[in-house]
Tab-separated table of C-alpha atoms (C1' of nucleotides) in Angstrom:
chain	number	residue	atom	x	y	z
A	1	UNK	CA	-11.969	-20.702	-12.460
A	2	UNK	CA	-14.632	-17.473	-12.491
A	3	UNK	CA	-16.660	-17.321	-15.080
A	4	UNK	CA	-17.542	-13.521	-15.912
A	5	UNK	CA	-21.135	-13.476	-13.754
A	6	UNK	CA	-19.369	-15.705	-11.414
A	7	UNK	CA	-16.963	-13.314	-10.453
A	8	UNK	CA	-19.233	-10.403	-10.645
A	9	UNK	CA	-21.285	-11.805	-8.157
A	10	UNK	CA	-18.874	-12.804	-5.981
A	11	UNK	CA	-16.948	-9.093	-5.553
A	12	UNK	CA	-20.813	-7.531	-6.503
A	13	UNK	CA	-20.422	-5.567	-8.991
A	14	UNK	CA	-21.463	-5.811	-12.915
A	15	UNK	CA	-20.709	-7.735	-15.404
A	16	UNK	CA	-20.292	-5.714	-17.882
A	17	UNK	CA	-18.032	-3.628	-15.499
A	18	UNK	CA	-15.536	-6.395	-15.935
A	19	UNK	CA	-15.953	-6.638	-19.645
A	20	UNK	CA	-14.936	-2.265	-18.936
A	21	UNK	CA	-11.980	-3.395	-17.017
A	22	UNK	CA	-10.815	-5.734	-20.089
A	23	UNK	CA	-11.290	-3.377	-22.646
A	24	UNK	CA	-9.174	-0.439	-20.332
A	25	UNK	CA	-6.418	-3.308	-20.039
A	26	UNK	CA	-7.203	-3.330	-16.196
A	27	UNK	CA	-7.587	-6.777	-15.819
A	28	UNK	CA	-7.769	-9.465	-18.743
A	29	UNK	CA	-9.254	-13.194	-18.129
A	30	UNK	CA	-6.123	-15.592	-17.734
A	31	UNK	CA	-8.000	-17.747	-20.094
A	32	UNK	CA	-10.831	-18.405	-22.437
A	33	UNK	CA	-12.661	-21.348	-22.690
A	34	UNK	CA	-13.451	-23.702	-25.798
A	35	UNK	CA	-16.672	-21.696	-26.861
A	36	UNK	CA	-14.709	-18.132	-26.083
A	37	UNK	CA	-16.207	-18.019	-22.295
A	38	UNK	CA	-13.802	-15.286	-20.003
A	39	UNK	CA	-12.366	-17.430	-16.987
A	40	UNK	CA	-11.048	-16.002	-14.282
A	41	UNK	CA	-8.645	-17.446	-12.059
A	42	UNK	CA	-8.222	-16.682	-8.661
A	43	UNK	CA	-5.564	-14.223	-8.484
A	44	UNK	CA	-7.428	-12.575	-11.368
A	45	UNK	CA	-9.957	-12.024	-8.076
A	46	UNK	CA	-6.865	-10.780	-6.090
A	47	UNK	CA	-6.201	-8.212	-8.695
A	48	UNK	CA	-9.854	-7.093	-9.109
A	49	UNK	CA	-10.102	-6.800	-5.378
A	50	UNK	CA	-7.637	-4.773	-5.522
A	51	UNK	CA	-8.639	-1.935	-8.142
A	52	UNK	CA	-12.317	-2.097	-5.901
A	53	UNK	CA	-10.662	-1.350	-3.043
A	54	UNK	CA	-7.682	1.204	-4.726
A	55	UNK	CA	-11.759	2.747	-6.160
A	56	UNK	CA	-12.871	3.235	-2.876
A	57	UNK	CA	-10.079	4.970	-1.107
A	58	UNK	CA	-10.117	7.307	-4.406
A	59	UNK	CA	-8.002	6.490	-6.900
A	60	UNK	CA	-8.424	6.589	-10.904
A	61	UNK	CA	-8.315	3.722	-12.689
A	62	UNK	CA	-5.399	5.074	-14.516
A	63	UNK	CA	-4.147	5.916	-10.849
A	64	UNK	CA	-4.700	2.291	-10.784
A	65	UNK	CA	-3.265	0.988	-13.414
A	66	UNK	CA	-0.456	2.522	-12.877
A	67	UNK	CA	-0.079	0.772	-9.271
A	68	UNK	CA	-0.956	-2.538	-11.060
A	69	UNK	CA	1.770	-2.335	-13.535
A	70	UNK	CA	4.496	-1.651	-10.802
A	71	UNK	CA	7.276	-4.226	-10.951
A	72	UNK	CA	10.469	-4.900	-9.647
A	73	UNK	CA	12.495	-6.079	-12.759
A	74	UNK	CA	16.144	-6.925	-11.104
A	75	UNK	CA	17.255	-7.893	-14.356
A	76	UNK	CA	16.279	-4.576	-16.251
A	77	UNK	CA	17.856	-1.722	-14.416
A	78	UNK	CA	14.578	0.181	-14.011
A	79	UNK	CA	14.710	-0.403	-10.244
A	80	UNK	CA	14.775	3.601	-9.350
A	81	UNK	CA	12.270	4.341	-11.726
A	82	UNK	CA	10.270	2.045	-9.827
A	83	UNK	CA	10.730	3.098	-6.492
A	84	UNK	CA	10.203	6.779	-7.610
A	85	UNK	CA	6.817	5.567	-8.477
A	86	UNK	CA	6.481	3.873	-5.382
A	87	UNK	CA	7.153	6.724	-2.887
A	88	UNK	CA	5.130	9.118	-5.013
A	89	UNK	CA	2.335	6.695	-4.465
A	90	UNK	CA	2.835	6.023	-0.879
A	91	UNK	CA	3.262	10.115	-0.805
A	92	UNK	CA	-0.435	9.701	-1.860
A	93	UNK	CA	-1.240	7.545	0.378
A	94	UNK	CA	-0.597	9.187	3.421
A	95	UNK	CA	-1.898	12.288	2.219
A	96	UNK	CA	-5.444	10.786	1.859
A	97	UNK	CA	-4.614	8.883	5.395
A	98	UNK	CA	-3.481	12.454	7.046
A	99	UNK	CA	-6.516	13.732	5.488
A	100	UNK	CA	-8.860	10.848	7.109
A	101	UNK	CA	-7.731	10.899	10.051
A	102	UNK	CA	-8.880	14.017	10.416
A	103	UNK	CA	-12.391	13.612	9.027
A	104	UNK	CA	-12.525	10.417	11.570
A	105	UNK	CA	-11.888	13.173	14.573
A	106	UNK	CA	-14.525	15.393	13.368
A	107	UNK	CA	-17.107	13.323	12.913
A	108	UNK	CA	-15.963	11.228	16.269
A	109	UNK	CA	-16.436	14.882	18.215
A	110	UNK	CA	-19.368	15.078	16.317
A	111	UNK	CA	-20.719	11.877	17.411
A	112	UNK	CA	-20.305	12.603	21.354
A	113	UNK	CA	-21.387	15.896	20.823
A	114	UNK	CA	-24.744	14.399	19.929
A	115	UNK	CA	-26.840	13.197	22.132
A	116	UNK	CA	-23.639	12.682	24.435
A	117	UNK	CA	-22.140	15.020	26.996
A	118	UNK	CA	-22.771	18.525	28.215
A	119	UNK	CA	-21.180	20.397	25.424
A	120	UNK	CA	-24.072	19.405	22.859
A	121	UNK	CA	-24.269	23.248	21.861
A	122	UNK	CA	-20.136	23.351	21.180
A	123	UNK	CA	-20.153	20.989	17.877
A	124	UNK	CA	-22.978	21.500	15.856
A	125	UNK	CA	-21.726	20.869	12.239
A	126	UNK	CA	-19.004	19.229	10.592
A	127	UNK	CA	-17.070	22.168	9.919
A	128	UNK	CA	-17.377	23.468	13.576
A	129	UNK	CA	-15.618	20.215	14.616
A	130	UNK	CA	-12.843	20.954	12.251
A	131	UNK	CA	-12.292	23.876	13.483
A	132	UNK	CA	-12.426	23.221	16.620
A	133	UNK	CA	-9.802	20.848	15.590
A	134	UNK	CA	-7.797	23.511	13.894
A	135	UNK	CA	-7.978	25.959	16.816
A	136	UNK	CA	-6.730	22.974	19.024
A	137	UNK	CA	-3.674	22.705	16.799
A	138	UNK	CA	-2.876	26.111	15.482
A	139	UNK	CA	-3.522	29.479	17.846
A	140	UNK	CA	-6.744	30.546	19.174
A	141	UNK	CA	-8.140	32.683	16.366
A	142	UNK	CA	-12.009	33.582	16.371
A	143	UNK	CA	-13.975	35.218	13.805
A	144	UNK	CA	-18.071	34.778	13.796
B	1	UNK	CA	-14.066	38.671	0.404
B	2	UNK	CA	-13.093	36.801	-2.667
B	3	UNK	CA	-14.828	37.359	-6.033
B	4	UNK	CA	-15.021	34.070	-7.918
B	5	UNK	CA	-11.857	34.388	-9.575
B	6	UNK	CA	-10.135	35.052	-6.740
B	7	UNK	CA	-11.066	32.071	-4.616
B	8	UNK	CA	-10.706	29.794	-7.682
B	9	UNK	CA	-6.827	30.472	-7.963
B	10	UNK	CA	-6.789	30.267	-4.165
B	11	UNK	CA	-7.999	26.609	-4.422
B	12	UNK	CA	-6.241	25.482	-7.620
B	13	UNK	CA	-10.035	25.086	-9.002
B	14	UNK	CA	-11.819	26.445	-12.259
B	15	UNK	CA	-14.294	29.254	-11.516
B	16	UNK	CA	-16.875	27.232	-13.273
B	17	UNK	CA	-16.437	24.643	-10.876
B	18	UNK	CA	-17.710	27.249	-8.221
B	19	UNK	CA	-21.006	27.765	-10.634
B	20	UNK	CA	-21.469	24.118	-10.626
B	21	UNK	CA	-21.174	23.564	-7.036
B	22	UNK	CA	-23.640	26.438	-6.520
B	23	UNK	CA	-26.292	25.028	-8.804
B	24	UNK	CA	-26.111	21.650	-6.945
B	25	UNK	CA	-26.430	23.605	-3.581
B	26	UNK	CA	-22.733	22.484	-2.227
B	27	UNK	CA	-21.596	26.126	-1.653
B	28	UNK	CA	-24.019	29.672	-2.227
B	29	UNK	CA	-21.463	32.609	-2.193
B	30	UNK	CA	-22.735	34.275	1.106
B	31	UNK	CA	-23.307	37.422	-0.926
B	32	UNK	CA	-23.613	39.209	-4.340
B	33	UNK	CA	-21.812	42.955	-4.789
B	34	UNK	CA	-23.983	45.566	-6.314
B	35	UNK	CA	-23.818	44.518	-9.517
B	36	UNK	CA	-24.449	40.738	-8.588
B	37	UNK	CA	-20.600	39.887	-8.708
B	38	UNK	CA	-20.409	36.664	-6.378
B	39	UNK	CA	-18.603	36.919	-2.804
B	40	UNK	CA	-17.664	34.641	-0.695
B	41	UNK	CA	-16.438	35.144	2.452
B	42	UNK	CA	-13.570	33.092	4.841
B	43	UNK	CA	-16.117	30.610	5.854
B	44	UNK	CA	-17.391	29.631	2.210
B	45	UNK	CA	-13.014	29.325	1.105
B	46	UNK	CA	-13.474	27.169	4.114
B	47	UNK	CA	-16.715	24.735	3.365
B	48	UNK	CA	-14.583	24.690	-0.359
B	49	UNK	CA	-11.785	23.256	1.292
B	50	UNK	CA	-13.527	20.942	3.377
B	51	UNK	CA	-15.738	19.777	0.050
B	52	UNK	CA	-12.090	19.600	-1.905
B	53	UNK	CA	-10.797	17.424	0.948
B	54	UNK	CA	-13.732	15.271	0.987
B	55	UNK	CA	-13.754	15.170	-2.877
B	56	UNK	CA	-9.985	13.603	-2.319
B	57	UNK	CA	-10.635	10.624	0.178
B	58	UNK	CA	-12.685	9.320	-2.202
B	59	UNK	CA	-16.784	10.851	-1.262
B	60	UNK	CA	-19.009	11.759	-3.983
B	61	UNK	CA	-20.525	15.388	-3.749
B	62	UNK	CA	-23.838	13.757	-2.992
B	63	UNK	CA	-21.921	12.420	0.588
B	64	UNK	CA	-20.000	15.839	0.940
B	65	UNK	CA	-23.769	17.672	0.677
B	66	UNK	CA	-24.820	14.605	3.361
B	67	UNK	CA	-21.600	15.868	5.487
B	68	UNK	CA	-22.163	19.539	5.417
B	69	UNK	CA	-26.045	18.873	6.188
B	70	UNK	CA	-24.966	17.510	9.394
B	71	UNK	CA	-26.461	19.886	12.293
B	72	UNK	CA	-27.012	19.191	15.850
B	73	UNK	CA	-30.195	21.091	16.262
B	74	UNK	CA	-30.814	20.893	19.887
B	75	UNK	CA	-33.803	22.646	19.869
B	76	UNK	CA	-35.303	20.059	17.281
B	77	UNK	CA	-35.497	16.342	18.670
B	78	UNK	CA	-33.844	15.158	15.761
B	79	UNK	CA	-30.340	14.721	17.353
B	80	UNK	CA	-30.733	11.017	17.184
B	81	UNK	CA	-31.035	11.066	13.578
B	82	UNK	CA	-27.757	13.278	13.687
B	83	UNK	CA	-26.279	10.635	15.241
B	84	UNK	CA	-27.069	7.550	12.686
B	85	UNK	CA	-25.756	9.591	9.973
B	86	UNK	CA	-22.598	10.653	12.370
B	87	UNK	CA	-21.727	7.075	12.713
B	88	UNK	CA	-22.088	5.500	9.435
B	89	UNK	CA	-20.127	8.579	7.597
B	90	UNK	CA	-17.789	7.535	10.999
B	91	UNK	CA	-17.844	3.811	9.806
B	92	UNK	CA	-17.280	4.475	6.009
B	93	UNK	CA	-14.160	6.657	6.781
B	94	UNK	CA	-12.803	4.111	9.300
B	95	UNK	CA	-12.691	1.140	6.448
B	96	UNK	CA	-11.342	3.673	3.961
B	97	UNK	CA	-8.889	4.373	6.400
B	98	UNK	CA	-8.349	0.375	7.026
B	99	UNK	CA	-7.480	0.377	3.118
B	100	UNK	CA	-5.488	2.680	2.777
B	101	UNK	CA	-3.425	1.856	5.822
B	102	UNK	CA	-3.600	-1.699	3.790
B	103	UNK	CA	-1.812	0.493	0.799
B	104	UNK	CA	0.777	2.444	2.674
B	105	UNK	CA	1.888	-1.087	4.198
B	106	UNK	CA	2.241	-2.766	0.535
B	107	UNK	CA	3.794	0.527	-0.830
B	108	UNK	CA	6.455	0.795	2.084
B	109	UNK	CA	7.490	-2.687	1.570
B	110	UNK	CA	7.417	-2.756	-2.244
B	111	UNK	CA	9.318	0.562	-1.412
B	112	UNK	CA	11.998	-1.076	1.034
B	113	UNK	CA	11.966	-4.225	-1.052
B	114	UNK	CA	13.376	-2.160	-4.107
B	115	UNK	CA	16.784	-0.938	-4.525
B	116	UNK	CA	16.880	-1.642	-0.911
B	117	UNK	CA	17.069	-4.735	1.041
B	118	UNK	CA	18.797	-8.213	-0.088
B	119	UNK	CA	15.493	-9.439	-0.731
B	120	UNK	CA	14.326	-7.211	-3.512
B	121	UNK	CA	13.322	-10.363	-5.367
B	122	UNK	CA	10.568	-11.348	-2.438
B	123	UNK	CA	7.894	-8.477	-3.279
B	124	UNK	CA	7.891	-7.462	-7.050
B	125	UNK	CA	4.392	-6.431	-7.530
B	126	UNK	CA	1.947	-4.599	-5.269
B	127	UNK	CA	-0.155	-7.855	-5.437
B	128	UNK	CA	2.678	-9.800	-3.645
B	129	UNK	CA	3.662	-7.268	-1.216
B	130	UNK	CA	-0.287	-7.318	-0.344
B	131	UNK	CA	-0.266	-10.871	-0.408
B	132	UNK	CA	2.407	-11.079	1.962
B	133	UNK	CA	0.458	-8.863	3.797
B	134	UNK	CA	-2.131	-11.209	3.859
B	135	UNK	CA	-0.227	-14.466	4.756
B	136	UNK	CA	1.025	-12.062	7.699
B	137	UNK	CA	-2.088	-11.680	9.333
B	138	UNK	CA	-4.137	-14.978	8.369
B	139	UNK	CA	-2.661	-18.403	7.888
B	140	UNK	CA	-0.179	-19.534	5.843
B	141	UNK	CA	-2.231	-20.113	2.418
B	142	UNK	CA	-0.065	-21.709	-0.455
B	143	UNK	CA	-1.830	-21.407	-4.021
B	144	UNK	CA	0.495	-21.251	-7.642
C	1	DA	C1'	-13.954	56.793	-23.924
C	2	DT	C1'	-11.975	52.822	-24.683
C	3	DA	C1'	-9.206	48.844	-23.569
C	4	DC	C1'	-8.918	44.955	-20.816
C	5	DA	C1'	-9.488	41.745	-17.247
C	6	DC	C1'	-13.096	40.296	-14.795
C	7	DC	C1'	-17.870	39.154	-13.977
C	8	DT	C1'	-22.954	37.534	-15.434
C	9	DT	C1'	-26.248	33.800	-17.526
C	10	DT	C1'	-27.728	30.000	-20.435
C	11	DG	C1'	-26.798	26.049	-22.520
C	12	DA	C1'	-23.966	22.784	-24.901
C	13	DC	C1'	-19.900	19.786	-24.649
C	14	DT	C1'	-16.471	16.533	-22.463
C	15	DT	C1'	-14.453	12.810	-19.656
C	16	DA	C1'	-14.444	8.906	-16.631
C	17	DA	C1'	-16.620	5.084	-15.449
C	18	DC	C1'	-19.834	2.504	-16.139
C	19	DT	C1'	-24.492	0.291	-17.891
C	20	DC	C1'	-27.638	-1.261	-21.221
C	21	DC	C1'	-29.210	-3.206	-25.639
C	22	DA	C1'	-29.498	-6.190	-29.738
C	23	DA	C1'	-28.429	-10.159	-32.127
C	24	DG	C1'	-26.741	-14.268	-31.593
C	25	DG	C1'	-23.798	-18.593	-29.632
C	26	DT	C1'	-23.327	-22.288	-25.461
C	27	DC	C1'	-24.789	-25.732	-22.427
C	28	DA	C1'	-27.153	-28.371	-18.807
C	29	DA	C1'	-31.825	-29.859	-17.820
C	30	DT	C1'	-36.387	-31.345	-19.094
D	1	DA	C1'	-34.961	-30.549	-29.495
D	2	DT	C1'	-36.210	-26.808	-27.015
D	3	DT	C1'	-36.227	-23.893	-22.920
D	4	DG	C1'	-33.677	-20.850	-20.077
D	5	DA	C1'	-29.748	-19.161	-17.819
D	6	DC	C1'	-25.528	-18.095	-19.174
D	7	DC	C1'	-22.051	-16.317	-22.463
D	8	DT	C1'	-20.202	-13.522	-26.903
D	9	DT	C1'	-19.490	-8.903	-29.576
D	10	DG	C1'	-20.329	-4.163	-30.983
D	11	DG	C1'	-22.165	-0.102	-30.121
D	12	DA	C1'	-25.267	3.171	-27.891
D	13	DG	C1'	-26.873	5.401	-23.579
D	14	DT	C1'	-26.254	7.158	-18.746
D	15	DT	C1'	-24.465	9.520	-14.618
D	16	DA	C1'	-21.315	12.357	-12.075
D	17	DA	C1'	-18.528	15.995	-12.240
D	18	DG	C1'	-16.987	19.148	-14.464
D	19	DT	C1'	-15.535	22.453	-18.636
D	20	DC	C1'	-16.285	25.515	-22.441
D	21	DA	C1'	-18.491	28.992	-25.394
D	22	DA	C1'	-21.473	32.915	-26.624
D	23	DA	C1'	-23.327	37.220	-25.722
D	24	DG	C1'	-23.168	40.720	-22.864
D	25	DG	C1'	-22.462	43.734	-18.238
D	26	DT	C1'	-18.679	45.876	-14.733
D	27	DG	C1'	-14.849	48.547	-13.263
D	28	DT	C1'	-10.182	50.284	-13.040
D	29	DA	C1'	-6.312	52.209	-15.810
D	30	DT	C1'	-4.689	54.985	-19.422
DNA sequence: ATACACCTTTGACTTAACTCCAAGGTCAAT
DNA sequence: ATTGACCTTGGAGTTAAGTCAAAGGTGTAT
């Protein structure tokens, strides 16, 4: 058991951000103690780790919460509901991963541009290396 | 050229969007008409999209001005520079990208795991599917 | 020449997501 | 029994990123 500056020391963030979380029905204590203390439980870390991380990579906290409150109920018959909310998620997903990927190439031409081989003059800002990226996929089409 | 309306609608964006990304120096139409109308040429739509993109994956416009600051200026010796600032933009994307490649495996399996499979009752939250995930790669790790 | 859709600026307002503050209770250590 | 680090609540303040509104200029169509 967490308590509140426990846990926000542990995943590094602020107190009072989990007190936010609470209060936004994000994540709530699994317990209090005697004198009203929040305690956390492990798998109350889990689930914070996981809206930090879901954060990072861009998503709301209502984006979020709605990946939070995703569950497979076989008794209720909600089950295609479900995965409709799944795939348009994981739709989301690999948008943002298509979309990285091609950052990572940019900045990686970037990079050996730099510093690196012959072609230093070729690459010289981040949108140059998309391009260059774009021309490599689509037709050859200049304009200066 | 595209007045501000114009390239607004083009990128599913409000115009005053465009006059806020101006005043924070993200993108200066690269010219004014006559009677100061903004225009912005094929190469601004483009820095737009690139900003949008970034906006997306999760970077603040603070790292998106960082990113389209990024010039290999040969003549200058500050190429090394370049290159720090390269790299860690390089590293941030690649653990964004380790997330959300975290995400798309939960979301396939909470995916395949619904309505699908005999086993629908393994993975009912995205918690479990990432915990399985987990248990996958490290040890087994039992905890109730 | 007058609508009308579009543009200008300045400045105020909104929303999401925190972050801080005040006034006070808890609890282990001196 | 009192200090000090921790916790409580309620509510106000902040920051990033827009979004809107007012007052007025532009430009093409009737």
């Amino acid at each position: 058991m967490y308590r509140i500056g426990e846990l926000a020391k542990a995943c590094n963030i602020n107190h009072d951000t989990l007190r936010f979380y609470e209060k936004n029905a994000l994540l709530t204590p699994s317990s209090r103690s005697e004198s009203g203390y929040r305690l956390y439980t492990e798998k109350d870390k889990d689930i914070l780790e996981f809206i930090l991380r879901a954060k990072n990579v861009g998503f709301t906290l209502s984006e979020i919460k709605e990946l939070l409150s995703i569950e497979v109920d076989k008794a209720n018959n909600a089950c295609a509901d479900v995965k409709t909310l799944v795939d348009t998620k994981l739709q989301t997903v690999e948008n943002k991963l298509a979309e990285l990927i091609r950052f990572q190439a940019s900045l990686k031409r970037l990079s050996d541009a730099c510093c690196g081989g012959e072609e230093s003059a070729e690459h010289c800002t981040i949108l140059e290396a998309l391009e260059s990226d774009t021309n490599a996929v689509r037709h050859e089409h200049h304009h200066d």
